[in-house]
Amino acid sequence: MASSLSLLVIDDHRIFAEALCLALGLEPDVRSVAKAHTGRDGLAMAAALDVTAAVVDLDLPDLDGIEVVTRLGLLRPAARIVVLTAHARPDLAKRAVAAGAAAFLPKEAPMVRITAALRGQGGDDPVVDLGAARPASVGHVGLTPRELDVLRQLAQGRDAQQTAATLGISLYTARDHIKALMAKLGARSQLEAVVSATSLGLVTVGSRY
């Protein structure tokens, strides 16, 4: 495939999608990353942009994710389509591959695994990962129970003030917890913290499957 990647991320979870785009944009061979939060918007972008690879969530508000994979394949036959889902089940993997997906990965897959699938480093055969490996434990990362509570709030798209109100803590305390968990996850922003925690299996984005 092309030496540089033009990517499209289709995921209705805005925080996760933005964090994923941020992480992908740091890759040296990625020239552009577009994002859409609905299947129809994603298909419109695929038709308008020179997309070489796409990440598709199966949980979309308007269209079935498998249908989006099929239609993306018709719009961009040469593009690699990677399904990234919170429910990595064998039946869904089979349907996704049959629809044309080049890879089927769980949302907790490490970033290196996702980028390898987008680049086609696994060869021509479809890559299926059902996430059998155990996720990292909270203790291994070093997060306290309260820091995990705060992290879950961030993953739902809440800011520091909303998190403080939801958890019944002060804004000052919420910000302290955010700084601490970002440091432990090696994240430079709250978005990076969310995507890192998702890759480690510490938080899971909501799913309708």
PDB file of C-alpha atoms in Angstrom:
ATOM      1  CA  MET A   1       0.000   0.000   0.000  1.00  0.00           C
ATOM      2  CA  ALA A   2       1.044   3.660  -0.114  1.00  0.00           C
ATOM      3  CA  SER A   3       4.061   4.719   1.894  1.00  0.00           C
ATOM      4  CA  SER A   4       1.960   7.260   3.781  1.00  0.00           C
ATOM      5  CA  LEU A   5      -1.444   6.621   5.294  1.00  0.00           C
ATOM      6  CA  SER A   6      -4.612   8.658   4.966  1.00  0.00           C
ATOM      7  CA  LEU A   7      -6.813   7.343   7.767  1.00  0.00           C
ATOM      8  CA  LEU A   8     -10.495   7.511   8.625  1.00  0.00           C
ATOM      9  CA  VAL A   9     -11.821   6.702  12.107  1.00  0.00           C
ATOM     10  CA  ILE A  10     -15.552   5.966  12.417  1.00  0.00           C
ATOM     11  CA  ASP A  11     -16.619   5.733  16.066  1.00  0.00           C
ATOM     12  CA  ASP A  12     -19.524   7.395  17.853  1.00  0.00           C
ATOM     13  CA  HIS A  13     -17.717   7.590  21.202  1.00  0.00           C
ATOM     14  CA  ARG A  14     -16.271  11.074  20.801  1.00  0.00           C
ATOM     15  CA  ILE A  15     -13.620  10.926  23.505  1.00  0.00           C
ATOM     16  CA  PHE A  16     -12.294   7.572  22.323  1.00  0.00           C
ATOM     17  CA  ALA A  17     -12.370   8.626  18.655  1.00  0.00           C
ATOM     18  CA  GLU A  18     -10.530  11.863  19.371  1.00  0.00           C
ATOM     19  CA  ALA A  19      -7.941  10.086  21.503  1.00  0.00           C
ATOM     20  CA  LEU A  20      -7.397   7.426  18.843  1.00  0.00           C
ATOM     21  CA  CYS A  21      -7.002  10.072  16.136  1.00  0.00           C
ATOM     22  CA  LEU A  22      -4.509  11.895  18.331  1.00  0.00           C
ATOM     23  CA  ALA A  23      -2.444   8.750  18.840  1.00  0.00           C
ATOM     24  CA  LEU A  24      -2.572   7.758  15.161  1.00  0.00           C
ATOM     25  CA  GLY A  25      -1.590  11.259  14.096  1.00  0.00           C
ATOM     26  CA  LEU A  26       1.703  10.863  15.957  1.00  0.00           C
ATOM     27  CA  GLU A  27       2.765   7.985  13.689  1.00  0.00           C
ATOM     28  CA  PRO A  28       5.477   9.139  11.230  1.00  0.00           C
ATOM     29  CA  ASP A  29       3.851   7.586   8.152  1.00  0.00           C
ATOM     30  CA  VAL A  30       0.369   9.008   8.784  1.00  0.00           C
ATOM     31  CA  ARG A  31      -0.285  12.092   6.668  1.00  0.00           C
ATOM     32  CA  SER A  32      -3.898  12.685   7.706  1.00  0.00           C
ATOM     33  CA  VAL A  33      -6.566  11.385  10.087  1.00  0.00           C
ATOM     34  CA  ALA A  34     -10.250  12.173   9.604  1.00  0.00           C
ATOM     35  CA  LYS A  35     -12.983  11.150  12.005  1.00  0.00           C
ATOM     36  CA  ALA A  36     -16.721  10.614  11.815  1.00  0.00           C
ATOM     37  CA  HIS A  37     -19.208   9.774  14.552  1.00  0.00           C
ATOM     38  CA  THR A  38     -21.886   8.131  12.386  1.00  0.00           C
ATOM     39  CA  GLY A  39     -21.809   5.533   9.662  1.00  0.00           C
ATOM     40  CA  ARG A  40     -23.312   7.849   7.058  1.00  0.00           C
ATOM     41  CA  ASP A  41     -20.831  10.625   7.803  1.00  0.00           C
ATOM     42  CA  GLY A  42     -18.005   8.118   7.598  1.00  0.00           C
ATOM     43  CA  LEU A  43     -19.142   6.838   4.224  1.00  0.00           C
ATOM     44  CA  ALA A  44     -19.473  10.404   2.923  1.00  0.00           C
ATOM     45  CA  MET A  45     -15.913  11.143   4.050  1.00  0.00           C
ATOM     46  CA  ALA A  46     -14.638   7.943   2.465  1.00  0.00           C
ATOM     47  CA  ALA A  47     -16.198   8.996  -0.829  1.00  0.00           C
ATOM     48  CA  ALA A  48     -14.692  12.487  -0.652  1.00  0.00           C
ATOM     49  CA  LEU A  49     -11.221  11.732   0.734  1.00  0.00           C
ATOM     50  CA  ASP A  50      -8.340   9.614  -0.509  1.00  0.00           C
ATOM     51  CA  VAL A  51      -8.657   7.096   2.325  1.00  0.00           C
ATOM     52  CA  THR A  52      -6.049   4.324   2.390  1.00  0.00           C
ATOM     53  CA  ALA A  53      -7.157   2.694   5.662  1.00  0.00           C
ATOM     54  CA  ALA A  54     -10.064   2.976   8.085  1.00  0.00           C
ATOM     55  CA  VAL A  55     -10.908   2.073  11.663  1.00  0.00           C
ATOM     56  CA  VAL A  56     -14.565   1.168  12.154  1.00  0.00           C
ATOM     57  CA  ASP A  57     -16.455   0.618  15.401  1.00  0.00           C
ATOM     58  CA  LEU A  58     -19.365  -1.795  15.134  1.00  0.00           C
ATOM     59  CA  ASP A  59     -21.497   0.324  17.482  1.00  0.00           C
ATOM     60  CA  LEU A  60     -22.812   3.204  15.396  1.00  0.00           C
ATOM     61  CA  PRO A  61     -26.019   5.173  15.975  1.00  0.00           C
ATOM     62  CA  ASP A  62     -27.383   5.064  12.438  1.00  0.00           C
ATOM     63  CA  LEU A  63     -25.988   2.071  10.529  1.00  0.00           C
ATOM     64  CA  ASP A  64     -24.845  -1.410  11.461  1.00  0.00           C
ATOM     65  CA  GLY A  65     -21.053  -1.474  11.640  1.00  0.00           C
ATOM     66  CA  ILE A  66     -20.856  -4.561   9.429  1.00  0.00           C
ATOM     67  CA  GLU A  67     -22.870  -2.735   6.762  1.00  0.00           C
ATOM     68  CA  VAL A  68     -20.440   0.181   6.990  1.00  0.00           C
ATOM     69  CA  VAL A  69     -17.522  -2.207   6.437  1.00  0.00           C
ATOM     70  CA  THR A  70     -19.220  -3.619   3.337  1.00  0.00           C
ATOM     71  CA  ARG A  71     -19.983  -0.196   1.875  1.00  0.00           C
ATOM     72  CA  LEU A  72     -16.514   1.122   2.663  1.00  0.00           C
ATOM     73  CA  GLY A  73     -15.072  -1.787   0.713  1.00  0.00           C
ATOM     74  CA  LEU A  74     -17.170  -0.848  -2.295  1.00  0.00           C
ATOM     75  CA  LEU A  75     -16.194   2.821  -2.053  1.00  0.00           C
ATOM     76  CA  ARG A  76     -12.482   2.194  -1.431  1.00  0.00           C
ATOM     77  CA  PRO A  77     -11.569  -1.337  -2.580  1.00  0.00           C
ATOM     78  CA  ALA A  78      -7.854  -0.819  -1.922  1.00  0.00           C
ATOM     79  CA  ALA A  79      -8.313   0.525   1.614  1.00  0.00           C
ATOM     80  CA  ARG A  80      -7.567  -1.667   4.612  1.00  0.00           C
ATOM     81  CA  ILE A  81     -10.509  -1.753   7.011  1.00  0.00           C
ATOM     82  CA  VAL A  82      -9.807  -2.490  10.668  1.00  0.00           C
ATOM     83  CA  VAL A  83     -12.745  -3.211  12.957  1.00  0.00           C
ATOM     84  CA  LEU A  84     -12.122  -2.027  16.517  1.00  0.00           C
ATOM     85  CA  THR A  85     -14.846  -3.173  18.895  1.00  0.00           C
ATOM     86  CA  ALA A  86     -15.637  -3.390  22.595  1.00  0.00           C
ATOM     87  CA  HIS A  87     -17.227  -6.812  22.011  1.00  0.00           C
ATOM     88  CA  ALA A  88     -14.656  -9.027  20.285  1.00  0.00           C
ATOM     89  CA  ARG A  89     -16.819 -12.104  19.711  1.00  0.00           C
ATOM     90  CA  PRO A  90     -16.103 -14.913  17.222  1.00  0.00           C
ATOM     91  CA  ASP A  91     -19.455 -14.463  15.445  1.00  0.00           C
ATOM     92  CA  LEU A  92     -18.858 -10.750  14.936  1.00  0.00           C
ATOM     93  CA  ALA A  93     -15.301 -11.415  13.769  1.00  0.00           C
ATOM     94  CA  LYS A  94     -16.579 -13.897  11.182  1.00  0.00           C
ATOM     95  CA  ARG A  95     -19.161 -11.424   9.881  1.00  0.00           C
ATOM     96  CA  ALA A  96     -16.671  -8.558   9.764  1.00  0.00           C
ATOM     97  CA  VAL A  97     -14.089 -10.555   7.816  1.00  0.00           C
ATOM     98  CA  ALA A  98     -16.776 -11.813   5.428  1.00  0.00           C
ATOM     99  CA  ALA A  99     -17.799  -8.177   4.855  1.00  0.00           C
ATOM    100  CA  GLY A 100     -14.241  -7.285   3.892  1.00  0.00           C
ATOM    101  CA  ALA A 101     -12.447  -6.296   7.097  1.00  0.00           C
ATOM    102  CA  ALA A 102      -8.685  -6.822   6.980  1.00  0.00           C
ATOM    103  CA  ALA A 103      -8.496  -7.007  10.766  1.00  0.00           C
ATOM    104  CA  PHE A 104     -10.803  -7.471  13.750  1.00  0.00           C
ATOM    105  CA  LEU A 105      -9.391  -6.205  17.041  1.00  0.00           C
ATOM    106  CA  PRO A 106     -10.687  -5.511  20.548  1.00  0.00           C
ATOM    107  CA  LYS A 107     -10.681  -1.902  21.726  1.00  0.00           C
ATOM    108  CA  GLU A 108      -8.123  -2.805  24.373  1.00  0.00           C
ATOM    109  CA  ALA A 109      -5.624  -3.811  21.671  1.00  0.00           C
ATOM    110  CA  PRO A 110      -2.314  -1.954  22.081  1.00  0.00           C
ATOM    111  CA  MET A 111      -1.669   0.893  19.661  1.00  0.00           C
ATOM    112  CA  VAL A 112       1.203  -0.993  18.023  1.00  0.00           C
ATOM    113  CA  ARG A 113      -1.256  -3.765  17.121  1.00  0.00           C
ATOM    114  CA  ILE A 114      -3.738  -1.310  15.626  1.00  0.00           C
ATOM    115  CA  THR A 115      -1.138   0.513  13.547  1.00  0.00           C
ATOM    116  CA  ALA A 116       0.331  -2.776  12.305  1.00  0.00           C
ATOM    117  CA  ALA A 117      -3.118  -3.830  11.088  1.00  0.00           C
ATOM    118  CA  LEU A 118      -3.646  -0.492   9.346  1.00  0.00           C
ATOM    119  CA  ARG A 119      -0.290  -0.852   7.593  1.00  0.00           C
ATOM    120  CA  GLY A 120      -0.969  -4.446   6.574  1.00  0.00           C
ATOM    121  CA  GLN A 121       2.091  -5.764   8.371  1.00  0.00           C
ATOM    122  CA  GLY A 122       0.360  -9.055   9.102  1.00  0.00           C
ATOM    123  CA  GLY A 123       0.232 -10.026   5.429  1.00  0.00           C
ATOM    124  CA  ASP A 124      -2.777 -10.582   3.201  1.00  0.00           C
ATOM    125  CA  ASP A 125      -4.676 -12.906   5.546  1.00  0.00           C
ATOM    126  CA  PRO A 126      -7.265 -11.274   7.839  1.00  0.00           C
ATOM    127  CA  VAL A 127      -6.023 -10.592  11.361  1.00  0.00           C
ATOM    128  CA  VAL A 128      -8.436 -11.670  14.099  1.00  0.00           C
ATOM    129  CA  ASP A 129      -7.729 -10.913  17.750  1.00  0.00           C
ATOM    130  CA  LEU A 130     -10.453 -11.730  20.256  1.00  0.00           C
ATOM    131  CA  GLY A 131      -8.542 -10.227  23.156  1.00  0.00           C
ATOM    132  CA  ALA A 132      -7.849 -13.460  24.993  1.00  0.00           C
ATOM    133  CA  ALA A 133      -4.929 -12.004  26.904  1.00  0.00           C
ATOM    134  CA  ARG A 134      -5.721 -10.680  30.354  1.00  0.00           C
ATOM    135  CA  PRO A 135      -5.791  -6.900  30.615  1.00  0.00           C
ATOM    136  CA  ALA A 136      -3.375  -5.087  32.853  1.00  0.00           C
ATOM    137  CA  SER A 137      -4.556  -4.821  36.434  1.00  0.00           C
ATOM    138  CA  VAL A 138      -5.173  -1.501  38.104  1.00  0.00           C
ATOM    139  CA  GLY A 139      -2.578  -2.443  40.700  1.00  0.00           C
ATOM    140  CA  HIS A 140       0.020  -3.114  38.013  1.00  0.00           C
ATOM    141  CA  VAL A 141      -0.417   0.369  36.581  1.00  0.00           C
ATOM    142  CA  GLY A 142      -0.492   1.826  40.075  1.00  0.00           C
ATOM    143  CA  LEU A 143      -3.857   3.603  39.944  1.00  0.00           C
ATOM    144  CA  THR A 144      -5.736   4.064  43.199  1.00  0.00           C
ATOM    145  CA  PRO A 145      -9.466   3.189  43.320  1.00  0.00           C
ATOM    146  CA  ARG A 146     -10.332   6.904  43.280  1.00  0.00           C
ATOM    147  CA  GLU A 147      -8.042   7.558  40.309  1.00  0.00           C
ATOM    148  CA  LEU A 148      -9.806   4.744  38.465  1.00  0.00           C
ATOM    149  CA  ASP A 149     -13.169   6.353  39.293  1.00  0.00           C
ATOM    150  CA  VAL A 150     -11.921   9.631  37.829  1.00  0.00           C
ATOM    151  CA  LEU A 151     -10.536   7.862  34.761  1.00  0.00           C
ATOM    152  CA  ARG A 152     -13.922   6.262  34.098  1.00  0.00           C
ATOM    153  CA  GLN A 153     -15.541   9.687  34.239  1.00  0.00           C
ATOM    154  CA  LEU A 154     -13.040  11.029  31.696  1.00  0.00           C
ATOM    155  CA  ALA A 155     -13.786   8.053  29.447  1.00  0.00           C
ATOM    156  CA  GLN A 156     -17.448   9.097  29.470  1.00  0.00           C
ATOM    157  CA  GLY A 157     -16.495  12.514  28.135  1.00  0.00           C
ATOM    158  CA  ARG A 158     -16.753  14.456  31.396  1.00  0.00           C
ATOM    159  CA  ASP A 159     -14.340  17.269  32.210  1.00  0.00           C
ATOM    160  CA  ALA A 160     -12.725  17.919  35.605  1.00  0.00           C
ATOM    161  CA  GLN A 161     -15.615  20.014  36.910  1.00  0.00           C
ATOM    162  CA  GLN A 162     -18.256  17.473  35.864  1.00  0.00           C
ATOM    163  CA  THR A 163     -16.152  14.656  37.295  1.00  0.00           C
ATOM    164  CA  ALA A 164     -15.864  16.464  40.621  1.00  0.00           C
ATOM    165  CA  ALA A 165     -19.630  16.996  40.782  1.00  0.00           C
ATOM    166  CA  THR A 166     -20.401  13.380  39.863  1.00  0.00           C
ATOM    167  CA  LEU A 167     -17.988  11.907  42.406  1.00  0.00           C
ATOM    168  CA  GLY A 168     -18.741  14.429  45.148  1.00  0.00           C
ATOM    169  CA  ILE A 169     -15.190  15.752  45.406  1.00  0.00           C
ATOM    170  CA  SER A 170     -13.716  19.215  45.005  1.00  0.00           C
ATOM    171  CA  LEU A 171     -12.511  20.488  41.649  1.00  0.00           C
ATOM    172  CA  TYR A 172      -9.018  20.838  43.143  1.00  0.00           C
ATOM    173  CA  THR A 173      -9.035  17.173  44.203  1.00  0.00           C
ATOM    174  CA  ALA A 174     -10.347  16.039  40.811  1.00  0.00           C
ATOM    175  CA  ARG A 175      -7.559  17.909  39.043  1.00  0.00           C
ATOM    176  CA  ASP A 176      -4.985  16.350  41.368  1.00  0.00           C
ATOM    177  CA  HIS A 177      -6.304  12.871  40.559  1.00  0.00           C
ATOM    178  CA  ILE A 178      -6.219  13.646  36.827  1.00  0.00           C
ATOM    179  CA  LYS A 179      -2.606  14.814  37.032  1.00  0.00           C
ATOM    180  CA  ALA A 180      -1.648  11.697  38.998  1.00  0.00           C
ATOM    181  CA  LEU A 181      -3.330   9.199  36.665  1.00  0.00           C
ATOM    182  CA  MET A 182      -1.895  10.939  33.587  1.00  0.00           C
ATOM    183  CA  ALA A 183       1.593  10.601  35.056  1.00  0.00           C
ATOM    184  CA  LYS A 184       1.072   6.920  35.866  1.00  0.00           C
ATOM    185  CA  LEU A 185      -0.223   6.206  32.354  1.00  0.00           C
ATOM    186  CA  GLY A 186       2.540   8.234  30.711  1.00  0.00           C
ATOM    187  CA  ALA A 187      -0.056  10.458  29.044  1.00  0.00           C
ATOM    188  CA  ARG A 188       0.450  14.063  27.979  1.00  0.00           C
ATOM    189  CA  SER A 189      -3.260  14.852  27.937  1.00  0.00           C
ATOM    190  CA  GLN A 190      -6.557  13.551  29.261  1.00  0.00           C
ATOM    191  CA  LEU A 191      -7.356  12.154  25.808  1.00  0.00           C
ATOM    192  CA  GLU A 192      -4.102  10.196  25.736  1.00  0.00           C
ATOM    193  CA  ALA A 193      -4.882   8.898  29.224  1.00  0.00           C
ATOM    194  CA  VAL A 194      -8.235   7.555  28.028  1.00  0.00           C
ATOM    195  CA  VAL A 195      -6.838   5.825  24.952  1.00  0.00           C
ATOM    196  CA  SER A 196      -3.929   4.411  26.971  1.00  0.00           C
ATOM    197  CA  ALA A 197      -6.286   3.088  29.644  1.00  0.00           C
ATOM    198  CA  THR A 198      -8.519   1.559  26.981  1.00  0.00           C
ATOM    199  CA  SER A 199      -5.530  -0.155  25.371  1.00  0.00           C
ATOM    200  CA  LEU A 200      -4.588  -1.570  28.780  1.00  0.00           C
ATOM    201  CA  GLY A 201      -8.127  -2.805  29.375  1.00  0.00           C
ATOM    202  CA  LEU A 202      -8.670  -0.538  32.389  1.00  0.00           C
ATOM    203  CA  VAL A 203     -11.761   1.080  30.907  1.00  0.00           C
ATOM    204  CA  THR A 204     -14.118  -0.129  28.198  1.00  0.00           C
ATOM    205  CA  VAL A 205     -16.170   2.102  25.977  1.00  0.00           C
ATOM    206  CA  GLY A 206     -19.910   1.435  25.959  1.00  0.00           C
ATOM    207  CA  SER A 207     -21.305  -0.953  23.362  1.00  0.00           C
ATOM    208  CA  ARG A 208     -24.699  -1.816  21.911  1.00  0.00           C
ATOM    209  CA  TYR A 209     -23.653  -5.319  20.774  1.00  0.00           C
TER     210      TYR A 209
END
